[in-house]
Structures are given as structure tokens and as C-alpha cells.
Short mmCIF file of C-alpha atoms in Angstrom, two decimals:
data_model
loop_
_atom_site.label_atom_id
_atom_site.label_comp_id
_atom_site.label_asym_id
_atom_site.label_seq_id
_atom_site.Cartn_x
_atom_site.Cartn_y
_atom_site.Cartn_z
CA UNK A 1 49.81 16.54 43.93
CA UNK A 2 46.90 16.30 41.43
CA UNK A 3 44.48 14.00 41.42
CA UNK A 4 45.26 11.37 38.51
CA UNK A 5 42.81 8.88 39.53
CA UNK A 6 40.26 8.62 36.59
CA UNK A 7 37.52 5.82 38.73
CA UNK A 8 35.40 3.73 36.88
CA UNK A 9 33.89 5.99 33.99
CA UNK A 10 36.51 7.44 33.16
CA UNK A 11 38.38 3.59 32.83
CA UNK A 12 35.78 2.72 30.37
CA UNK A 13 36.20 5.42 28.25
CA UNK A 14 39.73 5.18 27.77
CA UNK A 15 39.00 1.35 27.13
CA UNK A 16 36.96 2.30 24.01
CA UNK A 17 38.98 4.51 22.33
CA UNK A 18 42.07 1.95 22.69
CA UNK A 19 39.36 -0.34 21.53
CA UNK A 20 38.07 1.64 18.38
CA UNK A 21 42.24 2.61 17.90
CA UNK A 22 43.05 -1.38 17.77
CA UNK A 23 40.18 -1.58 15.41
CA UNK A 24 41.69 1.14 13.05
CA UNK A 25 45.37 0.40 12.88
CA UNK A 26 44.79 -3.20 12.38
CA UNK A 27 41.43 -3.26 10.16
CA UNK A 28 41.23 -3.97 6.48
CA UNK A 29 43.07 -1.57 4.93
CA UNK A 30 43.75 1.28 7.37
CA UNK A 31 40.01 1.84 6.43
CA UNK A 32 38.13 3.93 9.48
CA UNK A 33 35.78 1.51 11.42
CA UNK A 34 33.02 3.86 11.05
CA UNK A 35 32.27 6.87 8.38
CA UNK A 36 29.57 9.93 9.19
CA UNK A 37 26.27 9.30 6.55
CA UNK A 38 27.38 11.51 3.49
CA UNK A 39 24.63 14.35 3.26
CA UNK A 40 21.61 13.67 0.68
CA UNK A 41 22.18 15.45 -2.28
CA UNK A 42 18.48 17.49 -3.60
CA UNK A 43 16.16 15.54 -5.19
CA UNK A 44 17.41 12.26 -4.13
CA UNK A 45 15.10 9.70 -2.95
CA UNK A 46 14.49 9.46 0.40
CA UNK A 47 14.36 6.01 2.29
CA UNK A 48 9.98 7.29 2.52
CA UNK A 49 9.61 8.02 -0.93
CA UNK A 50 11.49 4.96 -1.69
CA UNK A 51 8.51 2.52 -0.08
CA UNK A 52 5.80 4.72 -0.86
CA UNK A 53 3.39 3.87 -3.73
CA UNK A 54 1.42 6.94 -4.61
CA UNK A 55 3.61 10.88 -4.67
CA UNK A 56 2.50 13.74 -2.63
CA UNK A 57 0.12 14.62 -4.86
CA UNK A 58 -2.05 11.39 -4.36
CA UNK A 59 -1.39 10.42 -7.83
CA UNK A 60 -0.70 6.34 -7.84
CA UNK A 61 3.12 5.11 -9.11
CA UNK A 62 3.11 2.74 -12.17
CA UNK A 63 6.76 1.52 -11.10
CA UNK A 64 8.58 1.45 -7.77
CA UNK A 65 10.74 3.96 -6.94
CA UNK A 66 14.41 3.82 -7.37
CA UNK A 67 16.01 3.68 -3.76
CA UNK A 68 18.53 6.56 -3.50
CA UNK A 69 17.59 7.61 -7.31
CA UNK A 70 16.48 10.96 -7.96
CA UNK A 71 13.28 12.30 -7.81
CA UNK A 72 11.81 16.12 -8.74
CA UNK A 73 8.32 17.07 -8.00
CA UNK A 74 6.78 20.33 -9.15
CA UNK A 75 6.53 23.22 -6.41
CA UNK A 76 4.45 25.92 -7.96
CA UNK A 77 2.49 27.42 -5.06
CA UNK A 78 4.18 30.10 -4.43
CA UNK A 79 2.86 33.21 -7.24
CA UNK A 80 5.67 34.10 -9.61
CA UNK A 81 6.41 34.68 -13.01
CA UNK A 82 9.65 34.13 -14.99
CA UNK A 83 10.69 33.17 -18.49
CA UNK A 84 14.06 31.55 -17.47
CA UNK A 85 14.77 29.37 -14.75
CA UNK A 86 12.30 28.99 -12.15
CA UNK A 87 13.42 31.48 -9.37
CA UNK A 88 12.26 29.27 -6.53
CA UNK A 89 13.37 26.17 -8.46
CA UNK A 90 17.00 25.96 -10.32
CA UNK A 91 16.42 22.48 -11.34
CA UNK A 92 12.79 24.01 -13.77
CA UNK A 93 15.00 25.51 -16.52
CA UNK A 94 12.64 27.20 -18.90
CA UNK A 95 15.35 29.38 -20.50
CA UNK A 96 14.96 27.73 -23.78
CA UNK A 97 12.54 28.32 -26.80
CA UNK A 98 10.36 31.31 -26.97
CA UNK A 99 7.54 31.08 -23.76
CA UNK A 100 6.86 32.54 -20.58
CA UNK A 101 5.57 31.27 -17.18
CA UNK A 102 3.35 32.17 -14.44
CA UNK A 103 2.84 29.84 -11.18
CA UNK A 104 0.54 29.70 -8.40
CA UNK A 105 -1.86 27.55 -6.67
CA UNK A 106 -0.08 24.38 -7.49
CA UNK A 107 -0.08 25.12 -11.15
CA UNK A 108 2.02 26.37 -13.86
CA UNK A 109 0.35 28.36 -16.77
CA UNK A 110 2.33 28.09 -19.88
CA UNK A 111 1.94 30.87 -22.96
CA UNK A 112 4.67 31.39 -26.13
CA UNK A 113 5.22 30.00 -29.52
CA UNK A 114 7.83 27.73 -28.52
CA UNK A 115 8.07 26.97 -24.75
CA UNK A 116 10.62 24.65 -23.91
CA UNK A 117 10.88 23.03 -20.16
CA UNK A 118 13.96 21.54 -18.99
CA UNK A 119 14.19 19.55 -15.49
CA UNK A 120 17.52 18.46 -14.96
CA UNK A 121 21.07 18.89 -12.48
CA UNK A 122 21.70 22.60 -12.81
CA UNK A 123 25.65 21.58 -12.50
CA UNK A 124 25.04 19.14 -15.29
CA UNK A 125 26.26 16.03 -13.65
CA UNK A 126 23.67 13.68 -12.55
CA UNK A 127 21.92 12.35 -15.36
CA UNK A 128 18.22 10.99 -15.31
CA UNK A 129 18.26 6.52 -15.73
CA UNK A 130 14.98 5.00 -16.50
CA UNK A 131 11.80 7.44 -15.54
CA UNK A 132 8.63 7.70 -14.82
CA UNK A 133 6.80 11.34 -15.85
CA UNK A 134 3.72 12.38 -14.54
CA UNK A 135 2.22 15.84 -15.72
CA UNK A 136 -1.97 16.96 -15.23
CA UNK A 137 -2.32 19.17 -18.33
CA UNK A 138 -5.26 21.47 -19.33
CA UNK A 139 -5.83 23.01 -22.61
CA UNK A 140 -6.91 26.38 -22.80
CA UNK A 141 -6.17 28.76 -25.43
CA UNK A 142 -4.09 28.09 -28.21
CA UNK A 143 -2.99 27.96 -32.13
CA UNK A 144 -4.21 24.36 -32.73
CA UNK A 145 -0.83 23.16 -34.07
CA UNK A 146 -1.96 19.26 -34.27
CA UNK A 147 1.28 17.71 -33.77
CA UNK A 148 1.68 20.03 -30.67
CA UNK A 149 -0.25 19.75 -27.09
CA UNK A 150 1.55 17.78 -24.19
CA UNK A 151 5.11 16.26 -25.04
CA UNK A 152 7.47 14.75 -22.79
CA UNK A 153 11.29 14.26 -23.62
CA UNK A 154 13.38 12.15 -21.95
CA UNK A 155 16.82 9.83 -22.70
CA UNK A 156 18.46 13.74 -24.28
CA UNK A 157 21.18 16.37 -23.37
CA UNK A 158 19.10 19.34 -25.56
CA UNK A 159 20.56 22.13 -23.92
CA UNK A 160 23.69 23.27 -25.36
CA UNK A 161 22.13 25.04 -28.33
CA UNK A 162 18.98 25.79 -29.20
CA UNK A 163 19.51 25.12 -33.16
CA UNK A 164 21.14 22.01 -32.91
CA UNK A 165 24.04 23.20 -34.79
CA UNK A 166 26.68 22.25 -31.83
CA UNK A 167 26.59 18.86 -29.91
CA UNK A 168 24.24 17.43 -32.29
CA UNK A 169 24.40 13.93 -30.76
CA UNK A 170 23.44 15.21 -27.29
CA UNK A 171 20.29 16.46 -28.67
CA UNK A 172 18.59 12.51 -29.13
CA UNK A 173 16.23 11.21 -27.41
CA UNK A 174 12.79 10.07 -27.17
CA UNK A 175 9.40 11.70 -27.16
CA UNK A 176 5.69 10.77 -26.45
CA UNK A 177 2.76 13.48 -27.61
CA UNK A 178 -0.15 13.32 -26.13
CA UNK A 179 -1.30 15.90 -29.32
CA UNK A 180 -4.28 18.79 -30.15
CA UNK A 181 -5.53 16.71 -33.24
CA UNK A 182 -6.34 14.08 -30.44
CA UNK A 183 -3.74 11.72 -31.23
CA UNK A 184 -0.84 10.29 -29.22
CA UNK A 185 2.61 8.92 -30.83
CA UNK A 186 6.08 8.71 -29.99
CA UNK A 187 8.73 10.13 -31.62
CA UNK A 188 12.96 9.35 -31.50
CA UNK A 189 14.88 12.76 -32.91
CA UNK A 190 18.77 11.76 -33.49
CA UNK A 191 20.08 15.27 -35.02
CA UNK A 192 18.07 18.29 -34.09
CA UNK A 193 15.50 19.31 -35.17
CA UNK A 194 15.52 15.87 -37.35
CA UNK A 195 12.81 13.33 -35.68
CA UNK A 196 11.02 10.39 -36.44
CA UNK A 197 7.55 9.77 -35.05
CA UNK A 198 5.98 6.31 -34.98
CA UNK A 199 2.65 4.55 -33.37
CA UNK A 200 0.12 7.37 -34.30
CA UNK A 201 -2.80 6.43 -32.94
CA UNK A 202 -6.38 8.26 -32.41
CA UNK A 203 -6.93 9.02 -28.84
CA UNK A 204 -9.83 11.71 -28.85
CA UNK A 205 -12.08 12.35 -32.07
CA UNK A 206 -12.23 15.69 -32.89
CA UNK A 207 -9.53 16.64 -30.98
CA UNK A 208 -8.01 16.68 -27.27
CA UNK A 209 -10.61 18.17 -25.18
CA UNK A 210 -10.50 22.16 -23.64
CA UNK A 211 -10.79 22.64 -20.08
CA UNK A 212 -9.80 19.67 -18.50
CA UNK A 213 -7.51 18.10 -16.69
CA UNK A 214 -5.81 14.85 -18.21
CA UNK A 215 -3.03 12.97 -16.25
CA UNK A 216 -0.30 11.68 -18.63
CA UNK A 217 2.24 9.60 -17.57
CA UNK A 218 5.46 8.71 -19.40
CA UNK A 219 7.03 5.57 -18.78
CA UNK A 220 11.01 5.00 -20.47
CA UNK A 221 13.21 1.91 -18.72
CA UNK A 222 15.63 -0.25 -20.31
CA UNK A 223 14.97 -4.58 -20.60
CA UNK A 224 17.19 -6.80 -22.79
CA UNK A 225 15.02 -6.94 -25.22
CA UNK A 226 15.08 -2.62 -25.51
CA UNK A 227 14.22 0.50 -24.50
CA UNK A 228 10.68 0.47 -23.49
CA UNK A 229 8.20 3.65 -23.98
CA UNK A 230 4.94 3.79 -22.38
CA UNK A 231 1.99 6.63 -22.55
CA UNK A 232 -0.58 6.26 -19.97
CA UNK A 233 -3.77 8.39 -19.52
CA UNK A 234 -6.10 9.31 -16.35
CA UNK A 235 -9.11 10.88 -17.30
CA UNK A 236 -10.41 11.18 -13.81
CA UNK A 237 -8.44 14.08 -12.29
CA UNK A 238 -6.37 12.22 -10.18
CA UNK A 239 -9.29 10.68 -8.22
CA UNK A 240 -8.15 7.68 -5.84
CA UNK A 241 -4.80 7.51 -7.42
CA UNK A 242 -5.47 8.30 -10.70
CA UNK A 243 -7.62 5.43 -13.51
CA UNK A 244 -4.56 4.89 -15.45
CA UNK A 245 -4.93 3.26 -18.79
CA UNK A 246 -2.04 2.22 -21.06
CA UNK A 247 -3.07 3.93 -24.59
CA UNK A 248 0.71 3.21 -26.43
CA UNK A 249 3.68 1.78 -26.20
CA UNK A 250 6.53 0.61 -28.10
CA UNK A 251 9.96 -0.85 -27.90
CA UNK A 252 13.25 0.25 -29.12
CA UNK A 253 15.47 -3.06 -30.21
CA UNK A 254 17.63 -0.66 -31.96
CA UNK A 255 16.32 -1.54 -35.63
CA UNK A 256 12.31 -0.05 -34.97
CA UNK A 257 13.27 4.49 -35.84
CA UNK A 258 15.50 7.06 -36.06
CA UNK A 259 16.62 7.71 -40.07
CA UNK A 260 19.08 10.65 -39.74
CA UNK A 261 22.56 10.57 -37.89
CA UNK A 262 23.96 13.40 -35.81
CA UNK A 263 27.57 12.73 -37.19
CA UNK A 264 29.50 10.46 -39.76
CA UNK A 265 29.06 6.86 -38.37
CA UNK A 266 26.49 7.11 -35.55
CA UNK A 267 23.89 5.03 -36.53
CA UNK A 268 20.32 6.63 -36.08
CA UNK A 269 18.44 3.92 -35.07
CA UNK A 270 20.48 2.98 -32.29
CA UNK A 271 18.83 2.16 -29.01
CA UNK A 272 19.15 5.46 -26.33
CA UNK A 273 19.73 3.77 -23.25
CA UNK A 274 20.14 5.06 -20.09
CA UNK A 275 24.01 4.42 -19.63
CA UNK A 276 25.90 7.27 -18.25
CA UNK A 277 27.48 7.32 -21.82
CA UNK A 278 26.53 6.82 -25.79
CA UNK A 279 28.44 7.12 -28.87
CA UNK A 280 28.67 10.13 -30.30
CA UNK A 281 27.65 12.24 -26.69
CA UNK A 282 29.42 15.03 -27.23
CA UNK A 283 29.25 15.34 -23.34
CA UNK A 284 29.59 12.59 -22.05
CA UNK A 285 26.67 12.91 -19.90
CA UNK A 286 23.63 12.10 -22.72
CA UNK A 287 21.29 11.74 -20.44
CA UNK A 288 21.13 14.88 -18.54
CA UNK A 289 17.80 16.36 -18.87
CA UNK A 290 14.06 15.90 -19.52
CA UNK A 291 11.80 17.98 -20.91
CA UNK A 292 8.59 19.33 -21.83
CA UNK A 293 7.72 21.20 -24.79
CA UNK A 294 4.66 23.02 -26.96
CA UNK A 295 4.14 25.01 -29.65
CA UNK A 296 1.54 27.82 -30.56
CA UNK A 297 0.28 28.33 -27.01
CA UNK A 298 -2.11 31.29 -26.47
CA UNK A 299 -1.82 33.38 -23.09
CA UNK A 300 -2.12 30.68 -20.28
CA UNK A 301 -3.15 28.87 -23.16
CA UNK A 302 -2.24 25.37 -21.04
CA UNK A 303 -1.90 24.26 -17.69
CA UNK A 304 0.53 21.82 -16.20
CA UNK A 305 -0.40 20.38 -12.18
CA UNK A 306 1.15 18.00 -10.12
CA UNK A 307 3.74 17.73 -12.14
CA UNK A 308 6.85 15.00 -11.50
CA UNK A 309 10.12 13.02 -12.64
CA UNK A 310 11.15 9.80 -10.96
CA UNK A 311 13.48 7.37 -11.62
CA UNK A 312 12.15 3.80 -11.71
CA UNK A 313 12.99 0.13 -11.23
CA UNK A 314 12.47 -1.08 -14.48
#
């Protein structure tokens, strides 16, 4: 006859699976006692970038991050060029406007008459909360447009149709221009290409300055009181964090801009928060992407470095 005899290890084993059974069968629910870690999806914060206080860059945080939020940081070492979608990046969608790209050494040269830069889900489903933006720009060559330069979008959905003439609502959201004529504002469009821009201020006489690099930041979380918009500036290159200074900021109560609806009883000036849903999204996801945008840019005509997107605690 065969050996049955199992001895001592082979007892305990047996004990903790009849142990871990028990557990199922008679546990809340018929819920499992234990479940394997669902994977991390890409971009999502991890538990490191979650405590740390400065990005890989160096470049300090204004806000802590958002544990398990999502978080995209430029990768443009690698030489390439493209005028659509990043080929080493699917979630840098520059297949909008008129512009064309070429990265290397960290840094993204931008050229075209209207280049338009998208960072969002490239299956459309997770949708960007309250953010912090952080972009090094450099200007170089280009048409000296004043109200264009360095703008950051976020709070929209602009990416069904490049006109505006479908999903009109989607297209809202905020912007903050750090601008050629050396001012900086912020500006709420609610119909495409229908904006309003507010808080003009003078930021560099005669102009933003050529050939150097100035850290922007772009600050958008929601408080009871609003939706709050902050535009912060380092002038020293990123040195020991970064010398951030607050130059403007505003907040949206729902009564402060915004003059033109994007369909028959949507109100204009209503606040864009960062639910996962606002009247009138003809998507239901309205706050899918953020952006970056120019216009009249010469060839390389400006630089972007150290470039990121990171949802906040407000």
C-alpha cells in the first residue's frame, strides 16, 4: 500500500487551507479573504511620488501630490520628430492645430502657426481633477502675436473638433498666458473659439524676454468658495527647486467670466469644476485633457523643458 501519511508539514498545510476555506464560506458576504493588488494603471501616482516634494526634474511642488492620482511628466530625450502624437508618448497628443515637433535632450522645440498640445488618457476615460502644471519655456523665434507665448489649458474636453462646431460644451475651460507683450492673464472660453480673458496684468516691460528659460506653473483646484487659478513664475532656471513667485490669481464663484453659452440654457459663467460631469458635457467626461497652445511660432521658435501635469490636494 501507499504511503498516506502526510507528517507534520504536510498537517499544517492542510490546516490552513481549511482555515482560509472557513474564512471564505462564512465571511461577509461570500467576499474572498484576500484579493491580488490590481496592477497600476500609467501615469498613476506611485506611493514615492506621492510623499515626495520636488519631481524628477528637481523642480519644487507648490501642492502635495494626490495619492493614487495621476501624474504625466515629459520624456523628451530620446531625438524624434512628429507632428501628431508623440511616438514614444501616446498620452503627448499634438495632432491638433497646425505645428510640428522635434525632441531631444530633455526638450521639446515647438514651430507652426497654431500648435496645439494635448496631454490626456488616450482611451478618453480618466479625466484630469485639480492640477498642478509645470512647463520651462524659452522664446526663440517667432511672429510676436502679443496675446500668444506660453498658455496652459486645463478643466476642457477640446478634442473632438478642431472648429468647435460639434461638442461645443466640451470645449470650456480655463486658461492662464504667460504672453509675448509681457503680460500674464487668465482666460475662461465656454463655446469655441468664444473666450473671455480677465486679470491682465504687466509682467515684463517691453515684452517677455528671448533666450531664456522661465518656469511657469499653473495651479487650478476646487474650494467652496470656487475654482481657484494660480500663475506662478521662476526666473532662476530651476535652481534649488525653483524661486517661485505667485504673479496672478483669481477665483471662479461662478458670477466673475464667461459671456457666451455653448448651447440654449448653459449658463457661461458657470464655475468648471473638476467633477467627473458638467451640464451641457456632451461627453460626459469634461474634464479629459490639458493642454498647451501658441500661435505664430517661427522654426523652433520656443522651447518647452521639464515639462509636467499632476493632480493636487487642493
Amino acid at each position: 500500500m501507499p504511503d498516506t501519511r502526510l507528517g507534520r508539514a504536510g498537517r499544517i498545510v492542510i490546516g490552513l487551507c481549511v482555515a482560509v476555506t472557513a474564512l471564505v464560506v462564512v465571511g461577509d458576504s461570500r467576499r474572498p479573504a484576500w484579493t491580488e493588488p490590481t496592477a497600476r494603471l500609467v501615469n498613476q501616482v506611485t506611493a514615492e511620488q506621492a510623499r515626495a516634494t520636488r519631481d524628477e526634474f528637481g523642480i519644487d511642488h507648490l501642492r502635495p501630490t494626490r495619492p493614487d492620482g495621476t501624474y504625466w511628466v515629459s520624456r523628451w530625450d530620446a531625438p524624434r520628430a512628429f507632428d501628431g502624437v508623440d511616438p514614444r508618448d501616446p498620452w503627448f497628443d499634438a495632432a491638433h492645430g497646425e505645428g510640428s515637433y522635434e525632441a531631444g535632450d530633455g526638450q521639446l522645440l515647438v514651430s507652426g502657426q497654431t500648435p496645439r498640445m494635448y496631454v490626456h488618457d488616450p482611451h478618453l476615460r480618466r479625466q484630469w481633477r485639480d492640477v498642478e502644471i509645470t512647463m520651462y519655456v524659452k522664446r526663440i523665434d517667432d511672429q510676436g502675436i502679443a496675446y500668444s507665448g506660453f498658455t496652459a489649458v486645463a478643466r476642457a474636453n477640446h478634442l473632438t473638433t478642431e472648429d468647435g462646431s460639434a461638442d461645443r460644451c466640451d470645449t470650456r475651460g480655463y486658461g492662464a498666458r504667460l504672453r509675448f507683450d509681457g503680460h500674464a492673464d487668465f482666460e475662461k472660453e465656454t463655446a469655441h473659439p468664444e473666450n473671455q480673458a480677465i486679470a491682465n496684468r504687466e509682467i515684463f516691460a517691453g515684452g517677455m524676454p528671448s533666450n531664456t528659460w522661465l518656469g511657469v506653473k499653473y495651479v487650478v483646484f476646487d474650494r467652496p468658495d470656487g475654482v481657484h487659478l494660480q500663475l506662478w513664475l521662476d526666473r532662476a532656471d530651476g535652481r534649488g527647486g525653483g524661486d517661485w513667485r505667485l504673479i496672478d490669481s483669481v477665483t471662479d464663484d461662478g458670477h466673475l467670466f464667461g459671456d457666451v453659452p455653448c448651447a440654449t440654457g448653459i449658463d457661461p459663467s458657470m464655475e468648471l469644476r473638476g467633477g467627473s460631469s458638467r451640464p451641457g458635457s456632451e461627453s460626459g467626461r469634461p474634464n479629459v485633457s490639458v493642454y498647451f497652445r501658441g500661435d505664430g511660432i517661427g522654426d523652433g521658435g520656443l522651447a518647452y523643458k521639464w515639462g509636467s501635469v499632476r493632480e493636487i490636494v487642493p
